[in-house]
């Protein structure tokens, strides 16, 4: 059955964000707002706030599982996070990160894992890290109907190769390669490219050159959109505070205060009171 034209995608709500509407936003000069989520309630709150894109990031490894890098998170764990996020979202575009080694071995394996994300977790797109090298895989996924978001610059799945989280593509050669990587992703059919921790001028020129939206994280104001890790901007994950993270709340502090109050009330016997008892 064909859905009516005013709906973004089958079964969706009016105003549903799709890969297509993100391109339209870029063309209209409207900035795209994206954040990460890993569970139902966070996803629901983001969607109700009007966020455009929700990424089920492999940053789950760090901010949910307490790992040191994004490398250890598994396909099964990412599927679980993606499933519960997708359940809480009506309007935003939900993108599922493919974890390290779920797509690098060969395009067939990548396709099987990306298809699981779309079929079992009901995300609408997947994200992969890498440029020219991964472009044939991106094309394979896009050819069968799975939209792909690219990720360049600081690519955390390669942290052991780089050995540092410092700004990427500050040297001319690396900047030239990043541009070629972005063009390769676009040619392969990627609908958007995330660029992480690169000089603002480079990201601005990429956003001007590419037809698909460039979503920045630590890449300055000239991108077509911005993404942050929700746990960073909410002050929940405080292990690092890179300068590109603006803190919009201090929820970690609020939680510790609330837990402390509760503990005091239990210890003093003031909780529960009569109104809180049957
Ligand atoms: O995993 C993640 O949260 C990400 C964003 C930082 C873009 O890849």
Short mmCIF file of C-alpha atoms in Angstrom, two decimals, residues 74-242:
data_model
loop_
_atom_site.label_atom_id
_atom_site.label_comp_id
_atom_site.label_asym_id
_atom_site.label_seq_id
_atom_site.Cartn_x
_atom_site.Cartn_y
_atom_site.Cartn_z
CA UNK A 74 29.07 -5.35 20.27
CA UNK A 75 26.51 -5.66 17.49
CA UNK A 76 24.04 -7.32 19.88
CA UNK A 77 24.43 -4.47 22.39
CA UNK A 78 23.97 -1.82 19.69
CA UNK A 79 20.87 -3.64 18.44
CA UNK A 80 19.42 -3.56 21.95
CA UNK A 81 20.09 0.19 22.36
CA UNK A 82 18.71 0.91 18.89
CA UNK A 83 15.54 -1.12 19.56
CA UNK A 84 14.66 0.74 22.73
CA UNK A 85 15.50 4.14 21.21
CA UNK A 86 13.40 3.54 18.09
CA UNK A 87 10.45 2.60 20.34
CA UNK A 88 10.49 6.11 21.87
CA UNK A 89 10.65 8.10 18.62
CA UNK A 90 7.94 9.29 16.28
CA UNK A 91 9.29 12.30 14.39
CA UNK A 92 13.10 12.33 14.40
CA UNK A 93 15.23 10.32 12.00
CA UNK A 94 16.81 7.46 13.97
CA UNK A 95 20.32 6.45 12.90
CA UNK A 96 22.02 3.35 14.34
CA UNK A 97 25.80 3.30 14.65
CA UNK A 98 27.41 0.14 13.30
CA UNK A 99 30.00 -0.91 15.90
CA UNK A 100 33.68 -1.62 15.26
CA UNK A 101 34.24 -4.73 13.10
CA UNK A 102 30.58 -5.14 12.20
CA UNK A 103 31.18 -3.61 8.74
CA UNK A 104 34.93 -3.53 8.07
CA UNK A 105 35.52 -7.20 7.12
CA UNK A 106 33.65 -7.05 3.81
CA UNK A 107 30.56 -5.45 2.23
CA UNK A 108 28.48 -8.64 2.60
CA UNK A 109 29.02 -8.79 6.35
CA UNK A 110 28.33 -5.06 6.56
CA UNK A 111 25.09 -5.58 4.68
CA UNK A 112 23.96 -8.37 6.98
CA UNK A 113 24.65 -6.27 10.08
CA UNK A 114 23.13 -3.07 8.64
CA UNK A 115 20.04 -5.06 7.64
CA UNK A 116 19.71 -6.33 11.23
CA UNK A 117 19.77 -2.71 12.44
CA UNK A 118 16.97 -1.77 10.07
CA UNK A 119 14.85 -4.94 10.41
CA UNK A 120 15.29 -5.85 14.08
CA UNK A 121 15.87 -2.44 15.67
CA UNK A 122 13.73 -0.43 13.21
CA UNK A 123 16.27 2.37 12.74
CA UNK A 124 15.99 4.25 9.46
CA UNK A 125 19.70 4.59 8.65
CA UNK A 126 23.10 3.42 9.82
CA UNK A 127 26.37 5.25 10.45
CA UNK A 128 29.85 4.00 9.57
CA UNK A 129 33.29 5.51 10.12
CA UNK A 130 35.81 5.97 7.30
CA UNK A 131 36.07 7.44 3.79
CA UNK A 132 37.42 6.11 0.47
CA UNK A 133 38.19 2.72 1.98
CA UNK A 134 34.63 2.17 3.16
CA UNK A 135 32.92 3.75 0.11
CA UNK A 136 32.27 0.41 -1.71
CA UNK A 137 30.51 -0.83 1.44
CA UNK A 138 28.45 2.37 1.65
CA UNK A 139 27.38 1.87 -1.98
CA UNK A 140 26.40 -1.75 -1.30
CA UNK A 141 24.15 -0.71 1.62
CA UNK A 142 22.63 2.22 -0.24
CA UNK A 143 22.00 0.07 -3.33
CA UNK A 144 19.78 -2.27 -1.33
CA UNK A 145 17.93 0.62 0.31
CA UNK A 146 19.75 1.23 3.59
CA UNK A 147 20.60 4.93 4.03
CA UNK A 148 24.13 5.55 5.31
CA UNK A 149 25.62 8.41 7.29
CA UNK A 150 29.42 8.74 7.05
CA UNK A 151 31.80 9.79 9.83
CA UNK A 152 35.19 11.43 9.19
CA UNK A 153 37.87 13.33 11.09
CA UNK A 154 38.26 11.99 14.60
CA UNK A 155 36.88 8.49 14.13
CA UNK A 156 36.82 6.95 17.61
CA UNK A 157 36.77 3.34 16.38
CA UNK A 158 40.35 3.93 15.12
CA UNK A 159 41.58 5.44 18.38
CA UNK A 160 44.21 2.75 18.84
CA UNK A 161 45.68 3.65 15.44
CA UNK A 162 45.72 7.40 16.15
CA UNK A 163 46.62 7.05 19.82
CA UNK A 164 45.19 10.48 20.66
CA UNK A 165 41.92 12.44 20.61
CA UNK A 166 43.58 15.61 19.26
CA UNK A 167 42.15 17.74 16.43
CA UNK A 168 42.37 16.00 13.04
CA UNK A 169 43.26 17.29 9.56
CA UNK A 170 45.25 20.30 10.72
CA UNK A 171 47.96 19.42 8.15
CA UNK A 172 47.36 20.06 4.45
CA UNK A 173 47.78 16.42 3.36
CA UNK A 174 45.29 15.11 5.91
CA UNK A 175 42.83 17.90 5.06
CA UNK A 176 43.08 17.01 1.35
CA UNK A 177 42.46 13.34 2.16
CA UNK A 178 39.47 14.24 4.32
CA UNK A 179 37.95 16.17 1.41
CA UNK A 180 38.48 13.17 -0.92
CA UNK A 181 36.96 10.88 1.70
CA UNK A 182 33.89 13.11 2.02
CA UNK A 183 33.43 13.22 -1.76
CA UNK A 184 33.84 9.42 -1.96
CA UNK A 185 31.12 8.97 0.67
CA UNK A 186 28.80 11.32 -1.18
CA UNK A 187 29.48 9.55 -4.50
CA UNK A 188 28.78 6.21 -2.84
CA UNK A 189 25.34 7.52 -1.83
CA UNK A 190 25.77 8.59 1.82
CA UNK A 191 22.94 10.95 2.78
CA UNK A 192 25.03 12.93 5.31
CA UNK A 193 28.56 13.08 6.68
CA UNK A 194 29.53 13.68 10.30
CA UNK A 195 32.89 15.46 10.69
CA UNK A 196 34.39 15.29 14.15
CA UNK A 197 37.05 17.54 15.67
CA UNK A 198 38.48 19.16 12.55
CA UNK A 199 39.34 22.83 11.92
CA UNK A 200 36.26 25.01 11.44
CA UNK A 201 37.49 26.39 8.08
CA UNK A 202 37.86 22.91 6.65
CA UNK A 203 34.39 21.84 7.81
CA UNK A 204 32.88 25.06 6.40
CA UNK A 205 34.44 24.50 2.99
CA UNK A 206 33.25 20.87 3.00
CA UNK A 207 29.71 21.98 3.83
CA UNK A 208 29.86 24.39 0.89
CA UNK A 209 31.25 21.79 -1.51
CA UNK A 210 29.08 18.78 -0.63
CA UNK A 211 25.46 18.47 -1.70
CA UNK A 212 24.65 16.28 1.30
CA UNK A 213 24.48 17.76 4.82
CA UNK A 214 27.71 17.98 6.80
CA UNK A 215 26.98 17.51 10.51
CA UNK A 216 29.73 18.81 12.77
CA UNK A 217 30.92 17.83 16.22
CA UNK A 218 33.80 20.03 17.25
CA UNK A 219 33.91 21.30 13.66
CA UNK A 220 32.76 24.90 14.08
CA UNK A 221 29.62 26.82 13.12
CA UNK A 222 29.88 26.53 9.32
CA UNK A 223 28.42 23.00 9.14
CA UNK A 224 24.86 22.24 7.99
CA UNK A 225 24.06 20.83 11.40
CA UNK A 226 25.53 19.92 14.77
CA UNK A 227 25.62 16.77 16.86
CA UNK A 228 26.70 16.20 20.46
CA UNK A 229 26.64 13.23 22.80
CA UNK A 230 23.59 13.87 25.00
CA UNK A 231 25.34 12.63 28.14
CA UNK A 232 28.11 15.23 27.53
CA UNK A 233 25.82 18.23 26.99
CA UNK A 234 23.65 17.24 29.96
CA UNK A 235 26.65 17.04 32.30
CA UNK A 236 26.09 13.34 32.93
CA UNK A 237 29.42 12.17 31.49
CA UNK A 238 32.14 14.27 33.01
CA UNK A 239 35.28 12.20 32.50
CA UNK A 240 36.39 14.51 29.64
CA UNK A 241 35.18 17.99 28.80
CA UNK A 242 36.37 18.82 25.28
#
